[in-house]
Amino acid sequence: MNSLIFPDTPYTVCTFTGYRPEKMPHGGEESEPYIREIKLALRQSIELAYEYGFRHFLSGMARGFDLWAAESVLQLQDAGLKLDLWALLPYPEMDHRGEPEWHERFLYAHSRAAWSGSVEPRYTAWCHQSRDKALIDASSAVISYFDGTPGGTEYTIRYAQKLGRCGINLANTVRPYLPHISEVRLKPLHMHEKKL
């Protein structure tokens, strides 16, 4: 992995991890009420992290949860909060060209990032895992959507737990019978517990 130099201390940096749209509930269809609830809770979680003193929000810029998070940071910045978006790519050419909608969203968010970097100089078989590890290394809190589905998000959550990062898992929060996000506090990350 390349040596990354981040412009600030990890104690003011919050990162994100979650699924690409096809692994999200309802295929990540943004018109679905549950996905709208996730996106609202994501924005509220960023506001909560801001109240805790986090000012830099680090996104891996993948389709789905990562880009929703990046867009939420920019919306809150436009609303007047003094926070910024950092973008950490697995390799410099990542841009979702094969999917026009995501490509445009990526280009817009990336163009507004206050800081951008990549972990590998070109695509490799391990570049996404390297990026996921670097996201956690550079931050002290995580806002996630992890429902137990195996893959990169699971790896990232397990690594965050190993390092003792705190955070919010929206898969445990966005439910009608669980507390509203304003009642949630940053706490040690726990794996999603499936209800029987």
Coordinates of N, CA, C and O in Angstrom, one line a residue:
M1 N 0.8 -1.2 0.0 CA 0.0 0.0 0.0 C 0.9 1.2 0.0 O 1.9 1.3 0.7
N2 N 0.5 2.2 -0.7 CA 1.2 3.5 -0.7 C 1.1 4.2 0.6 O 0.1 4.0 1.3
S3 N 2.0 5.0 1.0 CA 1.9 5.8 2.2 C 1.0 6.9 2.0 O 1.2 7.7 1.1
L4 N 0.0 7.0 2.8 CA -1.0 8.1 2.6 C -0.8 9.1 3.7 O -0.6 8.8 4.9
I5 N -0.8 10.4 3.3 CA -0.7 11.4 4.3 C -2.0 12.2 4.3 O -2.3 12.9 3.4
F6 N -2.7 12.1 5.4 CA -4.0 12.8 5.6 C -3.7 14.1 6.2 O -2.8 14.3 7.0
P7 N -4.5 15.1 5.8 CA -4.2 16.5 6.3 C -4.6 16.8 7.7 O -4.5 17.9 8.2
D8 N -5.1 15.8 8.5 CA -5.6 16.2 9.9 C -5.5 14.9 10.7 O -5.2 13.8 10.3
T9 N -5.7 15.1 12.0 CA -5.7 14.0 13.0 C -6.9 13.1 12.8 O -8.0 13.6 12.5
P10 N -6.8 11.8 13.1 CA -8.0 10.9 13.0 C -9.1 11.2 13.9 O -10.2 10.8 13.8
Y11 N -8.8 12.0 15.0 CA -9.8 12.2 16.0 C -10.9 13.2 15.5 O -11.9 13.4 16.1
T12 N -10.7 13.8 14.3 CA -11.7 14.6 13.8 C -12.3 14.0 12.5 O -13.0 14.7 11.8
V13 N -11.9 12.8 12.2 CA -12.3 12.1 10.9 C -13.3 11.0 11.2 O -13.0 10.1 12.0
C14 N -14.4 11.0 10.5 CA -15.4 9.9 10.5 C -15.4 9.3 9.1 O -15.4 10.1 8.1
T15 N -15.5 8.0 9.0 CA -15.6 7.4 7.7 C -16.9 6.6 7.6 O -17.7 6.5 8.5
F16 N -17.1 6.1 6.4 CA -18.3 5.3 6.1 C -18.0 4.0 5.5 O -17.0 3.8 4.8
T17 N -18.8 3.0 5.7 CA -18.8 1.7 5.0 C -20.2 1.2 4.9 O -21.0 1.3 5.8
G18 N -20.5 0.6 3.8 CA -21.8 0.0 3.5 C -21.8 -0.6 2.1 O -20.7 -0.6 1.4
Y19 N -22.9 -1.1 1.7 CA -23.0 -1.9 0.5 C -23.2 -1.1 -0.8 O -23.7 0.0 -0.8
R20 N -22.9 -1.7 -1.9 CA -23.3 -1.2 -3.2 C -24.8 -1.4 -3.3 O -25.3 -2.2 -2.6
P21 N -25.4 -0.8 -4.2 CA -26.9 -0.8 -4.3 C -27.5 -2.2 -4.4 O -28.5 -2.5 -3.7
E22 N -26.9 -3.1 -5.2 CA -27.4 -4.4 -5.3 C -27.5 -5.2 -4.1 O -28.2 -6.2 -4.0
K23 N -26.6 -4.9 -3.1 CA -26.6 -5.6 -1.8 C -27.5 -4.9 -0.7 O -27.7 -5.5 0.3
M24 N -28.0 -3.8 -1.0 CA -28.8 -3.1 -0.1 C -30.2 -3.6 -0.2 O -30.6 -4.2 -1.2
P25 N -31.1 -3.4 0.9 CA -32.5 -3.8 0.8 C -33.1 -3.2 -0.4 O -32.8 -2.0 -0.8
H26 N -34.1 -3.9 -1.0 CA -34.8 -3.3 -2.2 C -33.9 -3.0 -3.4 O -34.2 -2.1 -4.2
G27 N -32.7 -3.7 -3.4 CA -31.8 -3.4 -4.5 C -31.2 -2.0 -4.5 O -30.7 -1.5 -5.5
G28 N -31.4 -1.3 -3.3 CA -30.9 0.1 -3.2 C -31.7 1.1 -4.0 O -31.3 2.2 -4.2
E29 N -32.9 0.7 -4.4 CA -33.8 1.6 -5.2 C -34.2 2.8 -4.3 O -34.8 2.7 -3.3
E30 N -33.7 4.0 -4.8 CA -33.8 5.2 -4.0 C -35.2 5.7 -3.8 O -35.5 6.6 -3.0
S31 N -36.2 5.2 -4.6 CA -37.6 5.6 -4.4 C -38.3 4.8 -3.3 O -39.4 5.2 -2.9
E32 N -37.7 3.7 -2.9 CA -38.3 2.9 -1.8 C -38.2 3.6 -0.5 O -37.2 4.2 -0.1
P33 N -39.3 3.5 0.3 CA -39.4 4.2 1.6 C -38.3 3.8 2.5 O -37.7 4.7 3.2
Y34 N -37.9 2.5 2.6 CA -36.8 2.1 3.5 C -35.5 2.7 3.1 O -34.7 3.1 4.0
I35 N -35.2 2.8 1.8 CA -33.9 3.4 1.4 C -34.0 4.9 1.7 O -32.9 5.5 2.1
R36 N -35.1 5.5 1.5 CA -35.2 7.0 1.9 C -34.9 7.1 3.4 O -34.3 8.1 3.8
E37 N -35.4 6.2 4.2 CA -35.2 6.3 5.6 C -33.7 6.1 5.9 O -33.2 6.8 6.8
I38 N -33.1 5.2 5.2 CA -31.6 5.0 5.4 C -30.9 6.3 5.1 O -30.0 6.7 5.8
K39 N -31.2 6.9 4.0 CA -30.5 8.1 3.6 C -30.8 9.3 4.5 O -29.9 10.0 4.8
L40 N -32.0 9.3 5.1 CA -32.3 10.4 6.1 C -31.5 10.1 7.4 O -30.9 11.0 7.9
A41 N -31.4 8.8 7.8 CA -30.7 8.4 9.0 C -29.2 8.7 8.8 O -28.5 9.1 9.7
L42 N -28.7 8.5 7.6 CA -27.3 8.7 7.3 C -27.0 10.2 7.5 O -26.0 10.6 8.1
R43 N -27.8 11.1 6.9 CA -27.6 12.5 7.1 C -27.7 12.9 8.6 O -26.8 13.7 9.0
Q44 N -28.6 12.4 9.3 CA -28.8 12.7 10.7 C -27.6 12.2 11.5 O -27.1 12.8 12.5
S45 N -27.0 11.0 11.1 CA -25.8 10.5 11.8 C -24.6 11.4 11.5 O -23.8 11.5 12.4
I46 N -24.5 11.9 10.3 CA -23.4 12.9 10.1 C -23.5 14.1 10.9 O -22.6 14.6 11.5
E47 N -24.8 14.6 11.1 CA -25.0 15.7 11.9 C -24.6 15.4 13.4 O -24.0 16.2 14.1
L48 N -25.0 14.2 13.8 CA -24.6 13.8 15.2 C -23.1 13.7 15.4 O -22.6 14.2 16.4
A49 N -22.4 13.1 14.4 CA -21.0 13.1 14.4 C -20.4 14.5 14.5 O -19.4 14.7 15.2
Y50 N -21.0 15.4 13.7 CA -20.5 16.8 13.7 C -20.7 17.4 15.1 O -19.8 18.1 15.6
E51 N -21.8 17.1 15.8 CA -22.0 17.5 17.2 C -20.9 17.0 18.1 O -20.5 17.6 19.1
Y52 N -20.4 15.8 17.8 CA -19.3 15.2 18.6 C -17.9 15.7 18.3 O -16.9 15.3 18.8
G53 N -17.9 16.6 17.3 CA -16.6 17.3 17.0 C -15.9 16.8 15.7 O -14.8 17.2 15.3
F54 N -16.6 15.9 15.0 CA -16.0 15.4 13.7 C -16.2 16.4 12.6 O -17.3 17.0 12.5
R55 N -15.2 16.7 11.9 CA -15.2 17.8 10.8 C -14.9 17.3 9.4 O -15.2 17.9 8.5
H56 N -14.2 16.1 9.4 CA -13.8 15.6 8.1 C -14.5 14.2 7.9 O -14.4 13.3 8.8
F57 N -15.1 14.0 6.8 CA -15.9 12.8 6.5 C -15.4 12.1 5.3 O -15.4 12.7 4.2
L58 N -14.8 10.9 5.5 CA -14.0 10.2 4.5 C -14.9 9.1 3.8 O -15.4 8.2 4.5
S59 N -15.0 9.2 2.5 CA -15.8 8.2 1.7 C -14.9 7.5 0.8 O -14.0 8.1 0.1
G60 N -15.2 6.2 0.6 CA -14.5 5.4 -0.4 C -15.0 5.5 -1.8 O -14.5 5.0 -2.7
M61 N -16.1 6.3 -1.9 CA -16.7 6.7 -3.2 C -17.2 5.6 -4.1 O -17.4 5.8 -5.3
A62 N -17.5 4.4 -3.5 CA -18.1 3.4 -4.3 C -19.6 3.7 -4.5 O -20.2 4.5 -3.8
R63 N -20.2 3.0 -5.5 CA -21.7 3.2 -5.7 C -22.4 2.8 -4.5 O -22.0 2.0 -3.7
G64 N -23.6 3.4 -4.3 CA -24.4 3.0 -3.2 C -24.1 3.8 -1.9 O -24.0 5.0 -2.0
F65 N -23.9 3.1 -0.8 CA -23.8 3.8 0.5 C -22.7 4.8 0.5 O -22.9 5.9 1.1
D66 N -21.6 4.5 0.0 CA -20.4 5.5 0.0 C -20.8 6.8 -0.7 O -20.5 7.9 -0.2
L67 N -21.4 6.7 -1.9 CA -21.8 7.9 -2.6 C -22.9 8.6 -1.9 O -23.0 9.9 -1.9
W68 N -23.9 7.9 -1.4 CA -25.0 8.5 -0.6 C -24.4 9.3 0.6 O -24.8 10.4 0.8
A69 N -23.4 8.7 1.2 CA -22.7 9.4 2.3 C -22.0 10.7 1.9 O -22.2 11.7 2.5
A70 N -21.3 10.6 0.8 CA -20.6 11.7 0.2 C -21.6 12.8 -0.1 O -21.4 14.0 0.2
E71 N -22.7 12.5 -0.8 CA -23.7 13.5 -1.1 C -24.3 14.1 0.1 O -24.6 15.3 0.1
S72 N -24.5 13.3 1.2 CA -25.1 13.8 2.4 C -24.2 14.9 3.0 O -24.6 15.9 3.5
V73 N -22.9 14.6 3.0 CA -21.9 15.5 3.6 C -22.0 16.8 2.8 O -22.0 17.9 3.4
L74 N -22.0 16.7 1.5 CA -22.1 18.0 0.7 C -23.4 18.7 0.9 O -23.4 20.0 0.9
Q75 N -24.5 18.0 1.1 CA -25.7 18.7 1.4 C -25.7 19.5 2.7 O -26.1 20.6 2.8
L76 N -25.1 18.9 3.7 CA -24.9 19.5 5.0 C -23.9 20.7 4.9 O -24.1 21.7 5.5
Q77 N -22.9 20.5 4.1 CA -22.0 21.6 3.9 C -22.7 22.8 3.2 O -22.6 24.0 3.6
D78 N -23.5 22.5 2.2 CA -24.3 23.6 1.6 C -25.3 24.2 2.5 O -25.7 25.4 2.3
A79 N -25.8 23.4 3.5 CA -26.7 24.0 4.5 C -26.0 24.8 5.6 O -26.6 25.4 6.5
G80 N -24.7 24.9 5.5 CA -23.9 25.8 6.4 C -23.0 25.1 7.5 O -22.3 25.8 8.2
L81 N -23.0 23.8 7.6 CA -22.2 23.1 8.5 C -20.7 23.2 8.0 O -20.4 23.1 6.9
K82 N -19.8 23.5 9.0 CA -18.4 23.6 8.7 C -17.7 22.2 8.7 O -17.0 21.9 9.6
L83 N -18.0 21.4 7.7 CA -17.5 20.1 7.6 C -17.0 19.9 6.1 O -17.3 20.7 5.3
D84 N -16.2 18.9 5.9 CA -15.8 18.7 4.5 C -15.7 17.2 4.2 O -15.7 16.3 5.0
L85 N -15.8 16.9 2.9 CA -15.7 15.6 2.3 C -14.3 15.3 1.9 O -13.6 16.1 1.3
W86 N -13.8 14.1 2.3 CA -12.5 13.6 1.8 C -12.9 12.3 1.0 O -13.8 11.6 1.4
A87 N -12.2 12.1 -0.1 CA -12.4 11.0 -0.9 C -11.2 10.1 -1.0 O -10.1 10.6 -1.3
L88 N -11.3 8.8 -0.7 CA -10.2 7.9 -0.7 C -10.6 6.8 -1.7 O -11.5 6.0 -1.5
L89 N -9.9 6.8 -2.9 CA -10.2 5.8 -3.9 C -9.3 4.6 -3.8 O -8.1 4.8 -3.4
P90 N -9.7 3.5 -4.3 CA -8.8 2.3 -4.3 C -7.7 2.5 -5.3 O -6.6 2.0 -5.1
Y91 N -8.0 3.2 -6.4 CA -7.0 3.5 -7.5 C -7.4 4.7 -8.2 O -8.7 5.0 -8.2
P92 N -6.6 5.5 -8.8 CA -6.9 6.8 -9.3 C -8.0 6.8 -10.4 O -8.8 7.8 -10.5
E93 N -8.1 5.8 -11.2 CA -9.0 5.8 -12.4 C -10.4 5.4 -12.0 O -11.3 5.3 -12.9
M94 N -10.7 5.0 -10.8 CA -12.0 4.6 -10.4 C -13.0 5.7 -10.7 O -12.9 6.8 -10.1
D95 N -14.0 5.4 -11.5 CA -15.0 6.5 -11.7 C -16.4 6.0 -12.2 O -17.2 6.8 -12.6
H96 N -16.7 4.7 -12.2 CA -18.0 4.2 -12.6 C -18.4 4.6 -14.0 O -19.6 4.8 -14.2
R97 N -17.5 4.6 -14.9 CA -17.9 5.0 -16.3 C -19.0 4.1 -16.9 O -19.7 4.5 -17.7
G98 N -19.0 2.8 -16.5 CA -20.0 1.9 -17.1 C -21.4 2.2 -16.7 O -22.4 1.6 -17.2
E99 N -21.6 3.0 -15.7 CA -23.0 3.3 -15.2 C -23.2 4.8 -15.1 O -22.7 5.5 -14.2
P100 N -23.8 5.4 -16.2 CA -23.8 6.8 -16.3 C -24.3 7.6 -15.1 O -23.7 8.6 -14.7
E101 N -25.4 7.1 -14.5 CA -25.9 7.9 -13.3 C -24.9 7.9 -12.2 O -24.6 9.0 -11.6
W102 N -24.3 6.8 -11.9 CA -23.3 6.8 -10.8 C -22.0 7.5 -11.2 O -21.4 8.2 -10.4
H103 N -21.7 7.5 -12.5 CA -20.5 8.2 -13.0 C -20.7 9.7 -12.7 O -19.8 10.3 -12.2
E104 N -21.8 10.2 -13.1 CA -22.1 11.7 -12.9 C -22.1 12.0 -11.4 O -21.5 13.1 -11.0
R105 N -22.7 11.2 -10.6 CA -22.7 11.5 -9.1 C -21.3 11.4 -8.5 O -20.9 12.2 -7.7
F106 N -20.5 10.4 -9.0 CA -19.1 10.3 -8.5 C -18.3 11.6 -8.9 O -17.6 12.2 -8.1
L107 N -18.4 12.0 -10.2 CA -17.7 13.1 -10.7 C -18.0 14.4 -9.9 O -17.1 15.1 -9.5
Y108 N -19.3 14.6 -9.6 CA -19.7 15.8 -8.9 C -19.2 15.8 -7.5 O -18.6 16.7 -7.0
A109 N -19.4 14.6 -6.7 CA -18.9 14.5 -5.4 C -17.4 14.6 -5.3 O -16.8 15.4 -4.5
H110 N -16.7 14.0 -6.2 CA -15.2 14.0 -6.2 C -14.7 15.4 -6.5 O -13.7 15.8 -5.9
S111 N -15.4 16.1 -7.4 CA -14.9 17.5 -7.7 C -15.0 18.4 -6.5 O -14.3 19.4 -6.4
R112 N -15.9 18.1 -5.5 CA -16.1 18.9 -4.4 C -15.4 18.5 -3.1 O -15.4 19.1 -2.1
A113 N -14.7 17.4 -3.2 CA -13.9 16.9 -2.1 C -12.8 17.8 -1.7 O -12.1 18.3 -2.6
A114 N -12.6 18.1 -0.4 CA -11.6 19.0 0.0 C -10.2 18.3 0.0 O -9.2 19.0 -0.1
W115 N -10.2 17.0 0.0 CA -9.0 16.2 -0.1 C -9.3 14.9 -0.8 O -10.4 14.3 -0.7
S116 N -8.4 14.4 -1.7 CA -8.6 13.2 -2.4 C -7.3 12.4 -2.5 O -6.2 13.0 -2.6
G117 N -7.3 11.1 -2.4 CA -6.2 10.3 -2.5 C -6.5 8.9 -3.0 O -7.7 8.6 -3.1
S118 N -5.6 8.1 -3.3 CA -5.8 6.7 -3.6 C -4.8 5.8 -2.9 O -3.7 6.3 -2.6
V119 N -5.1 4.5 -2.7 CA -4.2 3.6 -2.0 C -3.3 2.9 -2.9 O -2.2 2.4 -2.5
E120 N -3.6 2.7 -4.2 CA -2.8 2.0 -5.1 C -2.7 2.8 -6.4 O -3.6 3.6 -6.7
P121 N -1.6 2.8 -7.1 CA -1.4 3.6 -8.3 C -2.2 3.1 -9.5 O -2.5 3.8 -10.4
R122 N -2.7 1.8 -9.4 CA -3.5 1.3 -10.5 C -4.3 0.2 -9.9 O -4.1 -0.3 -8.8
Y123 N -5.3 -0.3 -10.7 CA -6.2 -1.4 -10.2 C -5.3 -2.7 -9.9 O -4.5 -3.0 -10.6
T124 N -5.7 -3.3 -8.7 CA -5.1 -4.6 -8.3 C -6.2 -5.4 -7.7 O -7.3 -4.9 -7.4
A125 N -6.0 -6.7 -7.6 CA -7.0 -7.6 -7.0 C -7.3 -7.2 -5.5 O -8.3 -7.5 -5.0
W126 N -6.3 -6.5 -4.9 CA -6.5 -6.2 -3.4 C -6.7 -4.7 -3.2 O -6.8 -4.3 -2.0
C127 N -6.9 -3.9 -4.2 CA -7.0 -2.5 -4.0 C -8.2 -2.1 -3.2 O -8.1 -1.1 -2.3
H128 N -9.3 -2.7 -3.3 CA -10.5 -2.3 -2.6 C -10.3 -2.7 -1.1 O -10.7 -1.9 -0.2
Q129 N -9.7 -3.8 -0.8 CA -9.5 -4.2 0.6 C -8.5 -3.2 1.2 O -8.6 -2.8 2.4
S130 N -7.4 -2.8 0.5 CA -6.5 -1.9 1.0 C -7.1 -0.5 1.3 O -6.9 0.1 2.3
R131 N -8.1 -0.1 0.4 CA -8.8 1.1 0.6 C -9.6 1.0 1.9 O -9.7 1.9 2.7
D132 N -10.3 -0.1 2.0 CA -11.2 -0.3 3.2 C -10.4 -0.2 4.5 O -10.8 0.4 5.5
K133 N -9.2 -0.8 4.5 CA -8.3 -0.8 5.7 C -7.9 0.7 6.0 O -7.9 1.2 7.1
A134 N -7.5 1.4 4.9 CA -7.0 2.8 5.0 C -8.1 3.7 5.5 O -7.8 4.6 6.3
L135 N -9.4 3.4 5.2 CA -10.5 4.2 5.7 C -10.6 4.2 7.2 O -10.8 5.2 7.8
I136 N -10.4 3.0 7.7 CA -10.5 2.8 9.2 C -9.2 3.4 9.9 O -9.3 4.0 10.9
D137 N -8.1 3.1 9.3 CA -6.8 3.6 9.9 C -6.8 5.1 10.0 O -6.2 5.6 11.0
A138 N -7.5 5.8 9.1 CA -7.4 7.3 9.1 C -8.5 7.9 9.9 O -8.6 9.2 10.0
S139 N -9.4 7.1 10.5 CA -10.5 7.7 11.2 C -10.7 7.2 12.6 O -10.0 6.2 13.0
S140 N -11.5 7.8 13.4 CA -11.8 7.3 14.7 C -13.3 6.9 15.0 O -13.6 6.5 16.0
A141 N -14.1 7.1 13.9 CA -15.5 6.7 14.0 C -16.0 6.3 12.7 O -15.4 6.7 11.6
V142 N -17.0 5.4 12.7 CA -17.6 4.9 11.4 C -19.1 5.0 11.4 O -19.7 4.6 12.4
I143 N -19.6 5.4 10.3 CA -21.1 5.3 10.1 C -21.2 4.3 9.0 O -20.7 4.4 7.9
S144 N -22.0 3.2 9.3 CA -22.1 2.1 8.4 C -23.5 1.6 8.2 O -24.5 2.0 8.9
Y145 N -23.7 0.8 7.2 CA -24.9 0.0 7.0 C -24.3 -1.4 6.8 O -23.8 -1.8 5.7
F146 N -24.5 -2.3 7.8 CA -24.0 -3.7 7.8 C -25.1 -4.5 8.4 O -25.4 -4.5 9.5
D147 N -25.7 -5.4 7.5 CA -26.8 -6.3 8.0 C -26.4 -7.7 8.1 O -27.2 -8.6 8.3
G148 N -25.1 -8.0 8.1 CA -24.6 -9.4 8.2 C -24.2 -10.0 6.9 O -23.6 -11.1 6.9
T149 N -24.5 -9.3 5.8 CA -24.1 -9.9 4.4 C -22.6 -9.9 4.3 O -21.9 -8.9 4.6
P150 N -22.0 -11.0 4.0 CA -20.5 -11.1 3.9 C -20.0 -10.3 2.7 O -20.7 -10.0 1.8
G151 N -18.7 -9.9 2.8 CA -18.0 -9.1 1.8 C -17.2 -8.0 2.3 O -16.7 -8.1 3.5
G152 N -16.9 -7.0 1.5 CA -16.0 -5.9 1.9 C -16.5 -5.1 3.1 O -15.7 -4.7 4.0
T153 N -17.8 -4.9 3.2 CA -18.3 -4.2 4.4 C -18.0 -5.0 5.7 O -17.6 -4.4 6.7
E154 N -18.3 -6.3 5.6 CA -18.0 -7.1 6.8 C -16.5 -7.0 7.2 O -16.2 -6.9 8.4
Y155 N -15.6 -7.1 6.2 CA -14.2 -7.0 6.5 C -13.9 -5.7 7.2 O -13.2 -5.6 8.2
T156 N -14.5 -4.6 6.6 CA -14.2 -3.2 7.2 C -14.7 -3.1 8.6 O -14.0 -2.5 9.5
I157 N -15.9 -3.6 8.9 CA -16.5 -3.5 10.2 C -15.6 -4.3 11.2 O -15.3 -3.9 12.3
R158 N -15.2 -5.5 10.8 CA -14.4 -6.4 11.7 C -13.1 -5.7 12.0 O -12.6 -5.7 13.1
Y159 N -12.5 -5.1 11.0 CA -11.2 -4.3 11.2 C -11.5 -3.1 12.1 O -10.7 -2.9 13.0
A160 N -12.6 -2.4 11.9 CA -12.9 -1.3 12.8 C -13.1 -1.8 14.3 O -12.6 -1.1 15.2
Q161 N -13.7 -2.9 14.4 CA -13.9 -3.4 15.8 C -12.6 -3.8 16.4 O -12.3 -3.5 17.6
K162 N -11.7 -4.4 15.6 CA -10.4 -4.8 16.1 C -9.6 -3.6 16.6 O -8.9 -3.7 17.6
L163 N -9.8 -2.4 15.9 CA -9.1 -1.2 16.4 C -9.8 -0.4 17.4 O -9.4 0.6 17.8
G164 N -11.0 -0.9 17.8 CA -11.8 -0.2 18.8 C -12.5 1.0 18.4 O -12.8 1.9 19.2
R165 N -12.8 1.1 17.1 CA -13.5 2.3 16.6 C -15.0 2.3 17.1 O -15.6 1.3 17.2
C166 N -15.5 3.5 17.3 CA -16.9 3.7 17.7 C -17.7 4.0 16.4 O -17.1 4.3 15.4
G167 N -19.0 4.0 16.5 CA -19.8 4.3 15.4 C -21.2 4.0 15.5 O -21.7 3.6 16.6
I168 N -21.9 4.1 14.4 CA -23.4 3.8 14.3 C -23.5 2.9 13.1 O -23.0 3.1 12.0
N169 N -24.3 1.8 13.3 CA -24.7 0.9 12.3 C -26.1 1.1 11.9 O -27.0 0.8 12.7
L170 N -26.4 1.7 10.8 CA -27.8 2.1 10.5 C -28.7 0.8 10.3 O -29.9 1.0 10.4
A171 N -28.1 -0.3 10.0 CA -28.9 -1.5 9.9 C -29.5 -1.9 11.2 O -30.5 -2.6 11.3
N172 N -28.9 -1.4 12.3 CA -29.5 -1.7 13.7 C -30.4 -0.5 14.1 O -31.0 -0.6 15.2
T173 N -30.4 0.6 13.3 CA -31.1 1.8 13.8 C -32.4 2.1 13.0 O -33.3 2.5 13.6
V174 N -32.3 1.9 11.7 CA -33.5 2.2 10.8 C -34.5 1.1 10.9 O -34.6 0.2 10.0
R175 N -35.3 1.1 11.9 CA -36.4 0.2 12.1 C -37.5 0.9 12.9 O -37.2 1.7 13.7
P176 N -38.7 0.6 12.6 CA -39.8 1.3 13.3 C -39.8 1.2 14.8 O -40.2 2.0 15.5
Y177 N -39.3 0.0 15.3 CA -39.3 -0.2 16.7 C -38.0 0.1 17.5 O -37.9 -0.1 18.7
L178 N -37.0 0.7 16.8 CA -35.8 1.1 17.4 C -35.8 2.6 17.6 O -36.5 3.3 16.9
P179 N -34.9 3.1 18.4 CA -34.8 4.6 18.7 C -34.6 5.4 17.4 O -33.9 4.9 16.5
H180 N -35.2 6.6 17.4 CA -34.9 7.5 16.3 C -33.4 7.9 16.4 O -32.8 7.8 17.4
I181 N -32.8 8.2 15.3 CA -31.4 8.5 15.2 C -30.9 9.5 16.2 O -29.8 9.5 16.7
S182 N -31.8 10.5 16.5 CA -31.4 11.6 17.5 C -31.2 11.0 18.9 O -30.5 11.6 19.7
E183 N -31.7 9.8 19.2 CA -31.6 9.2 20.5 C -30.3 8.3 20.5 O -30.0 7.8 21.6
V184 N -29.7 8.1 19.4 CA -28.6 7.2 19.3 C -27.3 7.9 19.6 O -27.2 9.1 19.3
R185 N -26.4 7.3 20.2 CA -25.1 7.9 20.5 C -24.0 7.1 19.9 O -24.1 5.9 19.7
L186 N -22.9 7.7 19.6 CA -21.7 7.0 19.1 C -21.3 6.0 20.2 O -21.2 6.4 21.3
K187 N -21.1 4.8 19.8 CA -20.7 3.7 20.8 C -19.9 2.7 20.1 O -19.8 2.7 18.9
P188 N -19.3 1.8 20.8 CA -18.4 0.7 20.2 C -19.3 0.0 19.1 O -20.4 -0.3 19.3
L189 N -18.6 -0.3 18.0 CA -19.3 -1.0 16.9 C -19.6 -2.4 17.3 O -18.8 -3.1 17.8
H190 N -20.8 -2.9 17.0 CA -21.2 -4.3 17.1 C -21.7 -4.8 15.8 O -22.3 -4.1 15.0
M191 N -21.4 -6.1 15.6 CA -21.9 -6.7 14.4 C -23.4 -6.7 14.5 O -24.0 -6.7 15.5
H192 N -24.0 -6.7 13.3 CA -25.5 -6.7 13.2 C -26.0 -8.0 13.8 O -25.5 -9.1 13.4
E193 N -27.0 -7.9 14.6 CA -27.5 -9.2 15.2 C -28.8 -9.4 14.5 O -29.8 -8.6 14.6
K194 N -28.9 -10.6 13.8 CA -30.1 -11.0 13.1 C -31.1 -11.5 14.1 O -30.8 -12.2 15.0
K195 N -32.4 -11.0 14.0 CA -33.4 -11.4 14.9 C -34.0 -12.7 14.4 O -34.2 -12.9 13.3
L196 N -34.3 -13.6 15.4 CA -34.9 -14.9 15.0 C -36.4 -14.8 14.9 O -37.0 -14.0 15.6

